[in-house]
C-alpha cells in the first residue's frame, strides 16, 4: 500500500459530487494515517479562500469546511500556481497553511516511489 496519497481535485461547485469525493477520500486517508497532499486545481481553487467552502452544499456529504480542517490537521493542501493566477488569488489571500505551487512540485510528489496519485 502506498504511504503517500497525492490527490488532484479539478472540480468545484460545478461538479459537487466529484469535488466532495476528492475531499472525503483525502480526509479519510489522513484519518487512516496516510500522508496526504491535496491539490486544488480548476474550479476547486476557490476553496483555498477563507469562507468559500462554507457555501458548498451537497446532500448527505460531510461539510466541506470540516473536511478541509481534517485534511489540514495532518496533510497538506496546495493551490495550483496557474489556477491561482487565473483567478487573481495571491498567497496572502488563501487559508492559513495552504501553499501555492506548480506542476513541477505536483509531478515530484506524484512520482515518488511510495506515492499513489488520484485525480478527481
PDB file of C-alpha atoms in Angstrom:
ATOM      1  CA  UNK A   1       0.000   0.000   0.000  1.00  0.00           C
ATOM      2  CA  UNK A   2       1.229   3.493  -0.852  1.00  0.00           C
ATOM      3  CA  UNK A   3       2.374   5.517   2.125  1.00  0.00           C
ATOM      4  CA  UNK A   4       1.658   8.834   0.418  1.00  0.00           C
ATOM      5  CA  UNK A   5      -1.513   9.820  -1.388  1.00  0.00           C
ATOM      6  CA  UNK A   6      -1.464  12.721  -3.829  1.00  0.00           C
ATOM      7  CA  UNK A   7      -4.953  13.850  -4.825  1.00  0.00           C
ATOM      8  CA  UNK A   8      -5.699  16.432  -7.500  1.00  0.00           C
ATOM      9  CA  UNK A   9      -9.226  17.819  -7.408  1.00  0.00           C
ATOM     10  CA  UNK A  10     -10.257  19.695 -10.535  1.00  0.00           C
ATOM     11  CA  UNK A  11     -13.942  20.097  -9.703  1.00  0.00           C
ATOM     12  CA  UNK A  12     -15.676  22.618  -7.501  1.00  0.00           C
ATOM     13  CA  UNK A  13     -19.286  23.714  -7.273  1.00  0.00           C
ATOM     14  CA  UNK A  14     -19.546  22.894 -10.999  1.00  0.00           C
ATOM     15  CA  UNK A  15     -19.361  19.155 -10.166  1.00  0.00           C
ATOM     16  CA  UNK A  16     -20.215  18.847  -6.469  1.00  0.00           C
ATOM     17  CA  UNK A  17     -20.178  15.056  -6.180  1.00  0.00           C
ATOM     18  CA  UNK A  18     -16.740  14.704  -7.760  1.00  0.00           C
ATOM     19  CA  UNK A  19     -15.462  17.570  -5.624  1.00  0.00           C
ATOM     20  CA  UNK A  20     -16.848  16.117  -2.414  1.00  0.00           C
ATOM     21  CA  UNK A  21     -15.435  12.679  -3.220  1.00  0.00           C
ATOM     22  CA  UNK A  22     -11.922  14.073  -3.510  1.00  0.00           C
ATOM     23  CA  UNK A  23     -12.083  15.931  -0.197  1.00  0.00           C
ATOM     24  CA  UNK A  24     -13.737  12.948   1.516  1.00  0.00           C
ATOM     25  CA  UNK A  25     -11.094  10.496   0.291  1.00  0.00           C
ATOM     26  CA  UNK A  26      -8.351  12.883   1.401  1.00  0.00           C
ATOM     27  CA  UNK A  27      -9.889  13.296   4.874  1.00  0.00           C
ATOM     28  CA  UNK A  28     -10.389   9.536   5.313  1.00  0.00           C
ATOM     29  CA  UNK A  29      -6.813   8.886   4.234  1.00  0.00           C
ATOM     30  CA  UNK A  30      -5.492  11.440   6.749  1.00  0.00           C
ATOM     31  CA  UNK A  31      -7.612   9.827   9.482  1.00  0.00           C
ATOM     32  CA  UNK A  32      -6.138   6.458   8.470  1.00  0.00           C
ATOM     33  CA  UNK A  33      -2.580   7.701   8.938  1.00  0.00           C
ATOM     34  CA  UNK A  34      -1.742   8.140   5.262  1.00  0.00           C
ATOM     35  CA  UNK A  35       0.413  11.117   4.281  1.00  0.00           C
ATOM     36  CA  UNK A  36      -1.878  13.225   2.071  1.00  0.00           C
ATOM     37  CA  UNK A  37      -1.196  16.018  -0.365  1.00  0.00           C
ATOM     38  CA  UNK A  38      -4.402  17.531  -1.791  1.00  0.00           C
ATOM     39  CA  UNK A  39      -4.039  19.757  -4.854  1.00  0.00           C
ATOM     40  CA  UNK A  40      -6.705  22.337  -5.687  1.00  0.00           C
ATOM     41  CA  UNK A  41      -6.919  22.978  -9.415  1.00  0.00           C
ATOM     42  CA  UNK A  42      -9.557  24.323 -11.766  1.00  0.00           C
ATOM     43  CA  UNK A  43     -12.782  25.295 -10.022  1.00  0.00           C
ATOM     44  CA  UNK A  44     -11.672  23.772  -6.709  1.00  0.00           C
ATOM     45  CA  UNK A  45      -9.107  26.582  -6.499  1.00  0.00           C
ATOM     46  CA  UNK A  46     -11.796  28.787  -4.948  1.00  0.00           C
ATOM     47  CA  UNK A  47     -11.820  26.590  -1.831  1.00  0.00           C
ATOM     48  CA  UNK A  48      -8.349  27.871  -0.955  1.00  0.00           C
ATOM     49  CA  UNK A  49     -10.012  31.150   0.031  1.00  0.00           C
ATOM     50  CA  UNK A  50     -11.396  31.722   3.546  1.00  0.00           C
ATOM     51  CA  UNK A  51     -15.140  31.234   3.749  1.00  0.00           C
ATOM     52  CA  UNK A  52     -15.603  29.799   0.248  1.00  0.00           C
ATOM     53  CA  UNK A  53     -16.038  26.189   1.407  1.00  0.00           C
ATOM     54  CA  UNK A  54     -18.900  27.231   3.703  1.00  0.00           C
ATOM     55  CA  UNK A  55     -21.040  27.969   0.659  1.00  0.00           C
ATOM     56  CA  UNK A  56     -20.569  24.486  -0.792  1.00  0.00           C
ATOM     57  CA  UNK A  57     -23.546  22.191  -0.253  1.00  0.00           C
ATOM     58  CA  UNK A  58     -24.131  18.573  -1.202  1.00  0.00           C
ATOM     59  CA  UNK A  59     -26.856  16.465   0.431  1.00  0.00           C
ATOM     60  CA  UNK A  60     -25.599  13.540   2.510  1.00  0.00           C
ATOM     61  CA  UNK A  61     -21.986  14.763   2.335  1.00  0.00           C
ATOM     62  CA  UNK A  62     -19.741  15.971   5.113  1.00  0.00           C
ATOM     63  CA  UNK A  63     -19.441  19.769   5.247  1.00  0.00           C
ATOM     64  CA  UNK A  64     -16.508  20.912   3.141  1.00  0.00           C
ATOM     65  CA  UNK A  65     -15.059  23.182   5.870  1.00  0.00           C
ATOM     66  CA  UNK A  66     -14.897  20.156   8.207  1.00  0.00           C
ATOM     67  CA  UNK A  67     -13.137  18.076   5.560  1.00  0.00           C
ATOM     68  CA  UNK A  68     -10.614  20.848   4.909  1.00  0.00           C
ATOM     69  CA  UNK A  69      -9.908  21.168   8.630  1.00  0.00           C
ATOM     70  CA  UNK A  70      -9.411  17.414   8.876  1.00  0.00           C
ATOM     71  CA  UNK A  71      -7.046  17.351   5.901  1.00  0.00           C
ATOM     72  CA  UNK A  72      -5.022  20.259   7.253  1.00  0.00           C
ATOM     73  CA  UNK A  73      -4.658  18.558  10.643  1.00  0.00           C
ATOM     74  CA  UNK A  74      -2.051  16.154   9.265  1.00  0.00           C
ATOM     75  CA  UNK A  75      -1.967  16.657   5.493  1.00  0.00           C
ATOM     76  CA  UNK A  76      -1.082  19.379   3.048  1.00  0.00           C
ATOM     77  CA  UNK A  77      -3.287  21.438   0.755  1.00  0.00           C
ATOM     78  CA  UNK A  78      -1.739  23.076  -2.282  1.00  0.00           C
ATOM     79  CA  UNK A  79      -3.271  25.550  -4.715  1.00  0.00           C
ATOM     80  CA  UNK A  80      -2.032  25.293  -8.301  1.00  0.00           C
ATOM     81  CA  UNK A  81       0.084  28.293  -9.296  1.00  0.00           C
ATOM     82  CA  UNK A  82      -1.563  28.805 -12.689  1.00  0.00           C
ATOM     83  CA  UNK A  83      -5.065  28.260 -11.300  1.00  0.00           C
ATOM     84  CA  UNK A  84      -4.401  30.874  -8.630  1.00  0.00           C
ATOM     85  CA  UNK A  85      -3.043  33.343 -11.180  1.00  0.00           C
ATOM     86  CA  UNK A  86      -6.041  32.898 -13.499  1.00  0.00           C
ATOM     87  CA  UNK A  87      -8.345  33.708 -10.568  1.00  0.00           C
ATOM     88  CA  UNK A  88      -6.101  36.508  -9.247  1.00  0.00           C
ATOM     89  CA  UNK A  89      -5.593  34.653  -5.959  1.00  0.00           C
ATOM     90  CA  UNK A  90      -2.385  35.615  -4.153  1.00  0.00           C
ATOM     91  CA  UNK A  91      -0.567  33.910  -1.275  1.00  0.00           C
ATOM     92  CA  UNK A  92      -1.910  36.454   1.205  1.00  0.00           C
ATOM     93  CA  UNK A  93      -5.480  35.575   0.152  1.00  0.00           C
ATOM     94  CA  UNK A  94      -5.503  31.847   0.936  1.00  0.00           C
ATOM     95  CA  UNK A  95      -6.378  29.923   4.083  1.00  0.00           C
ATOM     96  CA  UNK A  96      -3.601  29.624   6.605  1.00  0.00           C
ATOM     97  CA  UNK A  97      -1.464  26.599   5.794  1.00  0.00           C
ATOM     98  CA  UNK A  98      -2.357  26.435   2.089  1.00  0.00           C
ATOM     99  CA  UNK A  99       0.654  26.736  -0.175  1.00  0.00           C
ATOM    100  CA  UNK A 100       0.762  27.762  -3.811  1.00  0.00           C
ATOM    101  CA  UNK A 101       2.959  25.586  -6.025  1.00  0.00           C
ATOM    102  CA  UNK A 102       3.204  24.469  -9.623  1.00  0.00           C
ATOM    103  CA  UNK A 103       3.297  21.426 -11.834  1.00  0.00           C
ATOM    104  CA  UNK A 104       6.928  20.594 -11.060  1.00  0.00           C
ATOM    105  CA  UNK A 105       6.085  20.078  -7.382  1.00  0.00           C
ATOM    106  CA  UNK A 106       2.968  18.054  -8.258  1.00  0.00           C
ATOM    107  CA  UNK A 107       4.920  15.766 -10.577  1.00  0.00           C
ATOM    108  CA  UNK A 108       7.639  15.327  -7.968  1.00  0.00           C
ATOM    109  CA  UNK A 109       5.093  14.313  -5.328  1.00  0.00           C
ATOM    110  CA  UNK A 110       3.120  12.048  -7.657  1.00  0.00           C
ATOM    111  CA  UNK A 111       6.210  10.244  -8.955  1.00  0.00           C
ATOM    112  CA  UNK A 112       7.717   9.457  -5.549  1.00  0.00           C
ATOM    113  CA  UNK A 113       8.371   5.731  -5.078  1.00  0.00           C
ATOM    114  CA  UNK A 114       5.913   5.321  -2.241  1.00  0.00           C
ATOM    115  CA  UNK A 115       3.135   7.547  -3.658  1.00  0.00           C
ATOM    116  CA  UNK A 116      -0.224   6.894  -5.255  1.00  0.00           C
ATOM    117  CA  UNK A 117      -1.863   9.689  -7.250  1.00  0.00           C
ATOM    118  CA  UNK A 118      -5.601  10.157  -7.834  1.00  0.00           C
ATOM    119  CA  UNK A 119      -7.342  12.784  -9.944  1.00  0.00           C
ATOM    120  CA  UNK A 120     -10.943  13.839  -9.425  1.00  0.00           C
TER     121      UNK A 120
END
